[in-house]
């Protein structure tokens, strides 16, 4: 039956207003810091109380402002993985995992032992959180959440406390470990990479407002809204004027661009992802459509690519070997593929 959330809560500077349903697939909640993502999870968990609305999990009403229903966190059967993992420092690994279990001692010990094995924590049972690595602490916290079989698992920026070199490894581990859990999973993140890798569906929250909800890959391919384009990592955005059903004028770059998509009259901006430009050569230059003559302002080197910053403000990312091996090093013309334009309201 899934999770239904339809709530409002006044916060400092804006009002959190979100409404969505889940369908069993992993749901990501993406937004900038302070946009209301974590507050949404806290309202679902019962840590915070909305000003109005409803929260229903598998037909069980957790919160209903009109009916004066507001179940306590311990009555909601929700697993919550905090950013800091919130492990008890004076408890061992096995004590932390078993803290939420209310069954008989023998059954509890058996369950904890199963979680120790499943989460690859063998040999760490008697160690305290300060004796564990970041990845080990996360596995303990996740094991504690899953041990009592919650109806929904809430992950609040689960990788933010990890060093960058650990994140890829730990993300892969967490995906495998989550296969041990059969309930709903909601993950809050401000990382578009995490959202894309881990979540089938995506919600985008901007200053407390849910602006987009849908399939994650479809949202990245066509964000539709200015705020969504920025949050999904589009670096090149220009105000635009609609010229026809398949052409626009990019005001910030003073160039006319054609698109294979139909351009509606409500389109106010267009976006081009930094990797979507192509260097135009030879006969391509005879075709004036979607060709931008460029003047390089600055080149910033990354490990595997260059970030080419143009005088127009456009950012172009290209593999090092492609940039270094180009024949014409004096002039730069970029082509914008017609299917690469992001049309934004």
mmCIF file of C-alpha atoms in Angstrom:
data_model
loop_
_atom_site.group_PDB
_atom_site.id
_atom_site.type_symbol
_atom_site.label_atom_id
_atom_site.label_comp_id
_atom_site.label_asym_id
_atom_site.label_seq_id
_atom_site.Cartn_x
_atom_site.Cartn_y
_atom_site.Cartn_z
ATOM 1 C CA UNK A 1 0.000 0.000 0.000
ATOM 2 C CA UNK A 2 3.008 2.270 0.442
ATOM 3 C CA UNK A 3 3.499 5.593 2.142
ATOM 4 C CA UNK A 4 1.308 8.672 1.689
ATOM 5 C CA UNK A 5 2.640 12.050 2.814
ATOM 6 C CA UNK A 6 0.693 15.319 2.505
ATOM 7 C CA UNK A 7 1.943 17.862 5.036
ATOM 8 C CA UNK A 8 2.660 21.508 5.728
ATOM 9 C CA UNK A 9 4.983 22.945 8.363
ATOM 10 C CA UNK A 10 6.096 26.545 8.787
ATOM 11 C CA UNK A 11 9.868 26.834 9.057
ATOM 12 C CA UNK A 12 12.231 29.765 9.360
ATOM 13 C CA UNK A 13 12.072 31.637 6.073
ATOM 14 C CA UNK A 14 9.639 29.366 4.239
ATOM 15 C CA UNK A 15 6.852 26.808 4.614
ATOM 16 C CA UNK A 16 7.532 23.131 3.997
ATOM 17 C CA UNK A 17 4.735 21.849 1.750
ATOM 18 C CA UNK A 18 5.106 18.346 0.306
ATOM 19 C CA UNK A 19 2.674 15.739 -0.994
ATOM 20 C CA UNK A 20 3.674 12.385 -2.495
ATOM 21 C CA UNK A 21 3.059 8.627 -2.499
ATOM 22 C CA UNK A 22 5.578 5.792 -2.735
ATOM 23 C CA UNK A 23 5.157 2.626 -4.771
ATOM 24 C CA UNK A 24 7.780 0.289 -3.307
ATOM 25 C CA UNK A 25 10.774 1.495 -5.358
ATOM 26 C CA UNK A 26 13.564 3.419 -3.639
ATOM 27 C CA UNK A 27 12.606 7.104 -3.463
ATOM 28 C CA UNK A 28 15.218 9.836 -3.340
ATOM 29 C CA UNK A 29 14.566 13.300 -1.927
ATOM 30 C CA UNK A 30 16.967 15.760 -3.547
ATOM 31 C CA UNK A 31 17.404 19.384 -2.609
ATOM 32 C CA UNK A 32 19.867 22.023 -1.495
ATOM 33 C CA UNK A 33 20.937 22.302 2.135
ATOM 34 C CA UNK A 34 18.156 23.824 4.231
ATOM 35 C CA UNK A 35 15.425 23.091 1.682
ATOM 36 C CA UNK A 36 13.347 20.930 4.046
ATOM 37 C CA UNK A 37 14.511 17.440 3.034
ATOM 38 C CA UNK A 38 15.511 16.191 6.485
ATOM 39 C CA UNK A 39 12.503 17.876 8.079
ATOM 40 C CA UNK A 40 10.278 15.816 5.771
ATOM 41 C CA UNK A 41 11.856 12.601 7.110
ATOM 42 C CA UNK A 42 11.580 13.793 10.714
ATOM 43 C CA UNK A 43 7.869 14.478 10.246
ATOM 44 C CA UNK A 44 7.368 10.978 8.828
ATOM 45 C CA UNK A 45 9.295 9.458 11.735
ATOM 46 C CA UNK A 46 7.377 11.478 14.342
ATOM 47 C CA UNK A 47 10.444 13.367 15.570
ATOM 48 C CA UNK A 48 8.826 16.600 14.343
ATOM 49 C CA UNK A 49 5.123 17.409 14.032
ATOM 50 C CA UNK A 50 3.628 19.024 10.904
ATOM 51 C CA UNK A 51 1.274 21.973 11.320
ATOM 52 C CA UNK A 52 -1.322 20.225 9.190
ATOM 53 C CA UNK A 53 -1.851 17.289 6.846
ATOM 54 C CA UNK A 54 -1.742 13.479 6.863
ATOM 55 C CA UNK A 55 0.849 10.699 6.920
ATOM 56 C CA UNK A 56 -0.355 7.153 6.233
ATOM 57 C CA UNK A 57 1.863 4.058 6.077
ATOM 58 C CA UNK A 58 0.430 0.824 4.669
ATOM 59 C CA UNK A 59 -3.069 1.965 5.649
ATOM 60 C CA UNK A 60 -2.030 2.908 9.201
ATOM 61 C CA UNK A 61 -2.587 6.605 9.992
ATOM 62 C CA UNK A 62 0.555 7.993 11.621
ATOM 63 C CA UNK A 63 -0.539 11.625 11.586
ATOM 64 C CA UNK A 64 -3.795 13.404 10.808
ATOM 65 C CA UNK A 65 -4.167 17.008 11.918
ATOM 66 C CA UNK A 66 -7.945 17.038 11.424
ATOM 67 C CA UNK A 67 -8.527 13.843 13.404
ATOM 68 C CA UNK A 68 -5.946 14.803 16.051
ATOM 69 C CA UNK A 69 -3.891 11.658 15.400
ATOM 70 C CA UNK A 70 -0.151 11.867 16.039
ATOM 71 C CA UNK A 71 1.503 8.559 16.877
ATOM 72 C CA UNK A 72 4.703 8.603 18.910
ATOM 73 C CA UNK A 73 7.914 7.628 17.064
ATOM 74 C CA UNK A 74 8.077 4.254 18.829
ATOM 75 C CA UNK A 75 4.528 3.486 17.664
ATOM 76 C CA UNK A 76 5.258 4.069 13.981
ATOM 77 C CA UNK A 77 7.652 1.152 13.314
ATOM 78 C CA UNK A 78 9.983 3.300 11.240
ATOM 79 C CA UNK A 79 13.734 2.836 10.865
ATOM 80 C CA UNK A 80 15.709 6.092 10.780
ATOM 81 C CA UNK A 81 19.391 6.221 9.825
ATOM 82 C CA UNK A 82 20.722 9.601 10.967
ATOM 83 C CA UNK A 83 23.554 11.474 9.246
ATOM 84 C CA UNK A 84 25.737 10.972 12.306
ATOM 85 C CA UNK A 85 24.521 7.337 12.710
ATOM 86 C CA UNK A 86 23.583 8.179 16.362
ATOM 87 C CA UNK A 87 25.279 5.110 17.825
ATOM 88 C CA UNK A 88 25.429 4.951 21.617
ATOM 89 C CA UNK A 89 29.120 5.548 22.470
ATOM 90 C CA UNK A 90 28.979 3.529 25.698
ATOM 91 C CA UNK A 91 27.474 0.457 23.995
ATOM 92 C CA UNK A 92 29.244 -2.235 21.990
ATOM 93 C CA UNK A 93 28.352 -3.139 18.424
ATOM 94 C CA UNK A 94 26.046 -5.957 19.507
ATOM 95 C CA UNK A 95 24.406 -3.803 22.181
ATOM 96 C CA UNK A 96 23.772 -1.014 19.672
ATOM 97 C CA UNK A 97 22.186 -3.418 17.192
ATOM 98 C CA UNK A 98 19.932 -4.992 19.812
ATOM 99 C CA UNK A 99 18.801 -1.796 21.520
ATOM 100 C CA UNK A 100 15.460 -1.608 19.667
ATOM 101 C CA UNK A 101 14.504 -5.284 20.021
ATOM 102 C CA UNK A 102 11.829 -6.094 22.616
ATOM 103 C CA UNK A 103 11.720 -9.890 22.213
ATOM 104 C CA UNK A 104 12.985 -12.499 24.703
ATOM 105 C CA UNK A 105 16.705 -12.488 25.462
ATOM 106 C CA UNK A 106 17.453 -15.721 23.573
ATOM 107 C CA UNK A 107 15.567 -14.556 20.473
ATOM 108 C CA UNK A 108 17.216 -11.161 20.720
ATOM 109 C CA UNK A 109 20.702 -12.676 20.876
ATOM 110 C CA UNK A 110 19.939 -14.842 17.844
ATOM 111 C CA UNK A 111 18.644 -11.865 15.859
ATOM 112 C CA UNK A 112 21.692 -9.754 16.741
ATOM 113 C CA UNK A 113 23.983 -12.616 15.713
ATOM 114 C CA UNK A 114 22.200 -12.872 12.370
ATOM 115 C CA UNK A 115 22.602 -9.132 11.769
ATOM 116 C CA UNK A 116 26.299 -9.278 12.726
ATOM 117 C CA UNK A 117 26.872 -11.938 10.073
ATOM 118 C CA UNK A 118 24.656 -10.359 7.413
ATOM 119 C CA UNK A 119 26.317 -6.951 7.780
ATOM 120 C CA UNK A 120 29.863 -8.362 7.822
ATOM 121 C CA UNK A 121 30.591 -7.254 11.381
ATOM 122 C CA UNK A 122 32.032 -10.541 12.662
ATOM 123 C CA UNK A 123 34.827 -9.935 15.155
ATOM 124 C CA UNK A 124 33.577 -6.448 16.014
ATOM 125 C CA UNK A 125 30.801 -7.498 18.418
ATOM 126 C CA UNK A 126 32.540 -6.201 21.565
ATOM 127 C CA UNK A 127 33.997 -3.040 20.067
ATOM 128 C CA UNK A 128 32.674 0.452 20.774
ATOM 129 C CA UNK A 129 31.763 3.020 18.060
ATOM 130 C CA UNK A 130 34.979 5.027 18.527
ATOM 131 C CA UNK A 131 36.964 1.874 17.668
ATOM 132 C CA UNK A 132 35.203 1.504 14.295
ATOM 133 C CA UNK A 133 35.805 3.069 10.890
ATOM 134 C CA UNK A 134 33.140 5.285 9.315
ATOM 135 C CA UNK A 135 31.980 2.481 7.050
ATOM 136 C CA UNK A 136 31.764 0.039 9.970
ATOM 137 C CA UNK A 137 29.762 2.534 12.039
ATOM 138 C CA UNK A 138 27.343 2.940 9.156
ATOM 139 C CA UNK A 139 26.850 -0.811 8.833
ATOM 140 C CA UNK A 140 26.137 -1.043 12.576
ATOM 141 C CA UNK A 141 23.598 1.787 12.353
ATOM 142 C CA UNK A 142 21.926 0.204 9.338
ATOM 143 C CA UNK A 143 21.839 -3.207 11.028
ATOM 144 C CA UNK A 144 20.197 -1.609 14.072
ATOM 145 C CA UNK A 145 17.536 -0.011 11.831
ATOM 146 C CA UNK A 146 16.727 -3.216 9.968
ATOM 147 C CA UNK A 147 16.923 -5.570 12.990
ATOM 148 C CA UNK A 148 13.361 -4.906 14.139
ATOM 149 C CA UNK A 149 11.846 -5.096 10.615
ATOM 150 C CA UNK A 150 10.505 -1.541 10.222
ATOM 151 C CA UNK A 151 7.747 -0.825 7.690
ATOM 152 C CA UNK A 152 9.783 1.961 6.104
ATOM 153 C CA UNK A 153 13.485 2.844 6.231
ATOM 154 C CA UNK A 154 14.484 6.524 6.213
ATOM 155 C CA UNK A 155 18.090 7.328 5.235
ATOM 156 C CA UNK A 156 19.103 10.903 6.047
ATOM 157 C CA UNK A 157 22.152 11.760 3.900
ATOM 158 C CA UNK A 158 23.674 8.352 4.737
ATOM 159 C CA UNK A 159 27.049 9.026 3.089
ATOM 160 C CA UNK A 160 27.681 12.620 4.172
ATOM 161 C CA UNK A 161 29.855 11.610 7.136
ATOM 162 C CA UNK A 162 32.203 9.489 5.003
ATOM 163 C CA UNK A 163 35.478 10.544 3.413
ATOM 164 C CA UNK A 164 35.174 10.929 -0.357
ATOM 165 C CA UNK A 165 37.467 7.974 -1.101
ATOM 166 C CA UNK A 166 35.155 5.670 0.893
ATOM 167 C CA UNK A 167 31.839 6.755 -0.590
ATOM 168 C CA UNK A 168 31.834 4.665 -3.769
ATOM 169 C CA UNK A 169 32.795 1.519 -1.893
ATOM 170 C CA UNK A 170 30.299 2.083 0.910
ATOM 171 C CA UNK A 171 27.464 2.961 -1.498
ATOM 172 C CA UNK A 172 27.962 -0.375 -3.242
ATOM 173 C CA UNK A 173 27.979 -2.173 0.120
ATOM 174 C CA UNK A 174 24.826 -0.398 1.298
ATOM 175 C CA UNK A 175 22.971 -1.299 -1.899
ATOM 176 C CA UNK A 176 23.810 -4.954 -1.310
ATOM 177 C CA UNK A 177 22.824 -4.775 2.364
ATOM 178 C CA UNK A 178 19.510 -3.105 1.560
ATOM 179 C CA UNK A 179 18.566 -6.223 -0.375
ATOM 180 C CA UNK A 180 18.101 -7.791 3.080
ATOM 181 C CA UNK A 181 15.264 -5.309 3.676
ATOM 182 C CA UNK A 182 11.884 -5.620 1.956
ATOM 183 C CA UNK A 183 10.089 -2.441 3.038
ATOM 184 C CA UNK A 184 9.904 1.098 1.684
ATOM 185 C CA UNK A 185 13.157 3.090 1.445
ATOM 186 C CA UNK A 186 13.366 6.896 1.375
ATOM 187 C CA UNK A 187 16.755 8.564 1.060
ATOM 188 C CA UNK A 188 17.478 12.247 1.558
ATOM 189 C CA UNK A 189 20.514 13.612 -0.253
ATOM 190 C CA UNK A 190 21.947 16.799 -1.697
ATOM 191 C CA UNK A 191 24.182 14.734 -4.004
ATOM 192 C CA UNK A 192 22.767 14.260 -7.485
ATOM 193 C CA UNK A 193 25.215 11.359 -8.039
ATOM 194 C CA UNK A 194 23.825 9.473 -5.027
ATOM 195 C CA UNK A 195 20.247 10.111 -6.104
ATOM 196 C CA UNK A 196 20.936 8.895 -9.645
ATOM 197 C CA UNK A 197 22.810 5.758 -8.561
ATOM 198 C CA UNK A 198 20.588 4.609 -5.735
ATOM 199 C CA UNK A 199 17.013 5.761 -6.320
ATOM 200 C CA UNK A 200 14.506 4.573 -8.930
ATOM 201 C CA UNK A 201 12.191 7.539 -8.272
ATOM 202 C CA UNK A 202 12.996 11.068 -7.218
ATOM 203 C CA UNK A 203 11.422 14.039 -5.472
ATOM 204 C CA UNK A 204 12.998 17.464 -5.827
ATOM 205 C CA UNK A 205 12.377 19.986 -3.034
ATOM 206 C CA UNK A 206 13.217 23.660 -3.485
ATOM 207 C CA UNK A 207 12.826 25.980 -0.472
ATOM 208 C CA UNK A 208 10.246 23.719 1.107
ATOM 209 C CA UNK A 209 8.184 23.123 -2.024
ATOM 210 C CA UNK A 210 8.022 19.827 -3.880
ATOM 211 C CA UNK A 211 8.653 20.981 -7.445
ATOM 212 C CA UNK A 212 9.052 17.652 -9.261
ATOM 213 C CA UNK A 213 8.292 13.962 -8.662
ATOM 214 C CA UNK A 214 8.974 11.122 -11.084
ATOM 215 C CA UNK A 215 11.397 8.588 -12.535
ATOM 216 C CA UNK A 216 14.958 9.603 -11.614
ATOM 217 C CA UNK A 217 16.522 9.060 -15.046
ATOM 218 C CA UNK A 218 13.677 10.855 -16.798
ATOM 219 C CA UNK A 219 14.072 13.861 -14.491
ATOM 220 C CA UNK A 220 17.814 14.055 -15.202
ATOM 221 C CA UNK A 221 17.185 13.764 -18.957
ATOM 222 C CA UNK A 222 14.560 16.518 -18.933
ATOM 223 C CA UNK A 223 14.240 18.384 -15.593
ATOM 224 C CA UNK A 224 11.468 20.669 -17.011
ATOM 225 C CA UNK A 225 11.929 23.299 -14.267
ATOM 226 C CA UNK A 226 14.756 25.784 -13.651
ATOM 227 C CA UNK A 227 15.199 24.719 -10.019
ATOM 228 C CA UNK A 228 15.280 21.037 -10.976
ATOM 229 C CA UNK A 229 17.874 21.639 -13.702
ATOM 230 C CA UNK A 230 20.183 23.376 -11.231
ATOM 231 C CA UNK A 231 19.766 20.666 -8.588
ATOM 232 C CA UNK A 232 20.483 17.922 -11.121
ATOM 233 C CA UNK A 233 23.781 19.600 -12.019
ATOM 234 C CA UNK A 234 23.151 21.661 -15.151
ATOM 235 C CA UNK A 235 25.821 24.390 -15.181
ATOM 236 C CA UNK A 236 24.807 26.245 -18.349
ATOM 237 C CA UNK A 237 21.450 27.990 -18.090
ATOM 238 C CA UNK A 238 20.263 31.001 -20.081
ATOM 239 C CA UNK A 239 17.099 33.030 -20.261
ATOM 240 C CA UNK A 240 15.493 32.422 -23.616
ATOM 241 C CA UNK A 241 12.926 33.739 -26.065
ATOM 242 C CA UNK A 242 10.747 31.269 -27.937
ATOM 243 C CA UNK A 243 11.058 31.917 -31.684
ATOM 244 C CA UNK A 244 9.093 28.975 -33.045
ATOM 245 C CA UNK A 245 7.919 25.487 -32.120
ATOM 246 C CA UNK A 246 11.488 24.196 -32.495
ATOM 247 C CA UNK A 247 13.814 27.175 -31.984
ATOM 248 C CA UNK A 248 14.780 29.566 -29.194
ATOM 249 C CA UNK A 249 17.074 32.532 -28.710
ATOM 250 C CA UNK A 250 19.469 32.096 -25.762
ATOM 251 C CA UNK A 251 19.638 35.654 -24.469
ATOM 252 C CA UNK A 252 22.687 35.219 -22.211
ATOM 253 C CA UNK A 253 24.772 33.781 -25.078
ATOM 254 C CA UNK A 254 23.093 35.637 -27.963
ATOM 255 C CA UNK A 255 22.671 32.539 -30.093
ATOM 256 C CA UNK A 256 19.694 30.906 -31.830
ATOM 257 C CA UNK A 257 19.368 27.194 -31.080
ATOM 258 C CA UNK A 258 17.141 24.580 -32.661
ATOM 259 C CA UNK A 259 15.749 21.589 -30.829
ATOM 260 C CA UNK A 260 14.048 18.366 -31.831
ATOM 261 C CA UNK A 261 11.648 18.834 -28.920
ATOM 262 C CA UNK A 262 8.526 20.945 -29.259
ATOM 263 C CA UNK A 263 9.005 24.327 -27.575
ATOM 264 C CA UNK A 264 5.950 25.481 -25.638
ATOM 265 C CA UNK A 265 5.232 29.155 -25.055
ATOM 266 C CA UNK A 266 5.757 28.821 -21.291
ATOM 267 C CA UNK A 267 9.472 28.006 -21.700
ATOM 268 C CA UNK A 268 11.541 30.795 -20.096
ATOM 269 C CA UNK A 269 14.994 29.201 -19.805
ATOM 270 C CA UNK A 270 17.133 26.634 -21.546
ATOM 271 C CA UNK A 271 19.941 24.502 -20.212
ATOM 272 C CA UNK A 272 22.882 22.615 -21.723
ATOM 273 C CA UNK A 273 24.874 20.153 -19.633
ATOM 274 C CA UNK A 274 28.619 20.725 -19.715
ATOM 275 C CA UNK A 275 29.348 17.295 -21.232
ATOM 276 C CA UNK A 276 26.796 17.660 -24.038
ATOM 277 C CA UNK A 277 28.712 20.117 -26.214
ATOM 278 C CA UNK A 278 30.631 18.764 -29.205
ATOM 279 C CA UNK A 279 33.598 20.365 -30.935
ATOM 280 C CA UNK A 280 32.430 21.311 -34.450
ATOM 281 C CA UNK A 281 34.831 20.517 -37.290
ATOM 282 C CA UNK A 282 34.976 20.636 -41.073
ATOM 283 C CA UNK A 283 31.633 20.362 -42.822
ATOM 284 C CA UNK A 284 29.784 20.856 -39.540
ATOM 285 C CA UNK A 285 30.843 24.507 -39.627
ATOM 286 C CA UNK A 286 28.971 25.001 -42.907
ATOM 287 C CA UNK A 287 25.758 24.188 -41.068
ATOM 288 C CA UNK A 288 25.075 27.282 -38.994
ATOM 289 C CA UNK A 289 22.485 25.554 -36.808
ATOM 290 C CA UNK A 290 23.489 25.300 -33.160
ATOM 291 C CA UNK A 291 27.119 26.329 -33.714
ATOM 292 C CA UNK A 292 28.636 28.644 -31.088
ATOM 293 C CA UNK A 293 31.892 30.471 -31.805
ATOM 294 C CA UNK A 294 33.826 30.473 -28.545
ATOM 295 C CA UNK A 295 36.584 32.395 -26.828
ATOM 296 C CA UNK A 296 38.320 30.506 -24.042
ATOM 297 C CA UNK A 297 38.660 32.418 -20.782
ATOM 298 C CA UNK A 298 40.126 29.764 -18.497
ATOM 299 C CA UNK A 299 40.984 26.059 -18.432
ATOM 300 C CA UNK A 300 40.743 24.126 -15.169
ATOM 301 C CA UNK A 301 42.325 20.668 -15.146
ATOM 302 C CA UNK A 302 40.698 17.701 -13.407
ATOM 303 C CA UNK A 303 42.096 14.176 -13.236
ATOM 304 C CA UNK A 304 40.509 12.884 -16.444
ATOM 305 C CA UNK A 305 39.089 15.992 -18.133
ATOM 306 C CA UNK A 306 39.372 19.711 -18.648
ATOM 307 C CA UNK A 307 36.794 22.281 -17.593
ATOM 308 C CA UNK A 308 36.791 24.862 -20.392
ATOM 309 C CA UNK A 309 35.325 28.152 -19.184
ATOM 310 C CA UNK A 310 34.322 30.464 -22.030
ATOM 311 C CA UNK A 311 34.069 34.260 -22.066
ATOM 312 C CA UNK A 312 30.288 33.856 -22.462
ATOM 313 C CA UNK A 313 30.183 32.052 -19.110
ATOM 314 C CA UNK A 314 29.530 28.643 -20.684
ATOM 315 C CA UNK A 315 31.232 25.662 -19.047
ATOM 316 C CA UNK A 316 32.359 22.885 -21.386
ATOM 317 C CA UNK A 317 33.758 19.590 -20.042
ATOM 318 C CA UNK A 318 35.885 17.406 -22.298
ATOM 319 C CA UNK A 319 38.202 14.404 -21.976
ATOM 320 C CA UNK A 320 41.855 15.413 -21.899
ATOM 321 C CA UNK A 321 42.892 13.357 -24.912
ATOM 322 C CA UNK A 322 40.114 14.794 -27.065
ATOM 323 C CA UNK A 323 41.048 18.366 -26.170
ATOM 324 C CA UNK A 324 44.809 17.824 -26.498
ATOM 325 C CA UNK A 325 44.507 15.997 -29.847
ATOM 326 C CA UNK A 326 42.231 18.461 -31.638
ATOM 327 C CA UNK A 327 43.727 19.726 -34.931
ATOM 328 C CA UNK A 328 42.588 23.345 -34.842
ATOM 329 C CA UNK A 329 44.008 24.756 -31.622
ATOM 330 C CA UNK A 330 43.458 28.394 -32.594
ATOM 331 C CA UNK A 331 39.687 28.445 -33.066
ATOM 332 C CA UNK A 332 36.934 26.791 -31.068
ATOM 333 C CA UNK A 333 33.428 26.185 -32.319
ATOM 334 C CA UNK A 334 30.992 24.182 -30.223
ATOM 335 C CA UNK A 335 27.948 22.387 -31.570
ATOM 336 C CA UNK A 336 24.866 21.862 -29.423
ATOM 337 C CA UNK A 337 23.057 18.626 -30.403
ATOM 338 C CA UNK A 338 19.355 19.284 -30.949
ATOM 339 C CA UNK A 339 18.421 16.547 -28.488
ATOM 340 C CA UNK A 340 20.667 18.022 -25.754
ATOM 341 C CA UNK A 341 18.688 21.215 -25.037
ATOM 342 C CA UNK A 342 16.870 21.271 -21.700
ATOM 343 C CA UNK A 343 13.692 23.346 -22.045
ATOM 344 C CA UNK A 344 12.792 24.846 -18.683
ATOM 345 C CA UNK A 345 9.889 26.685 -17.123
#
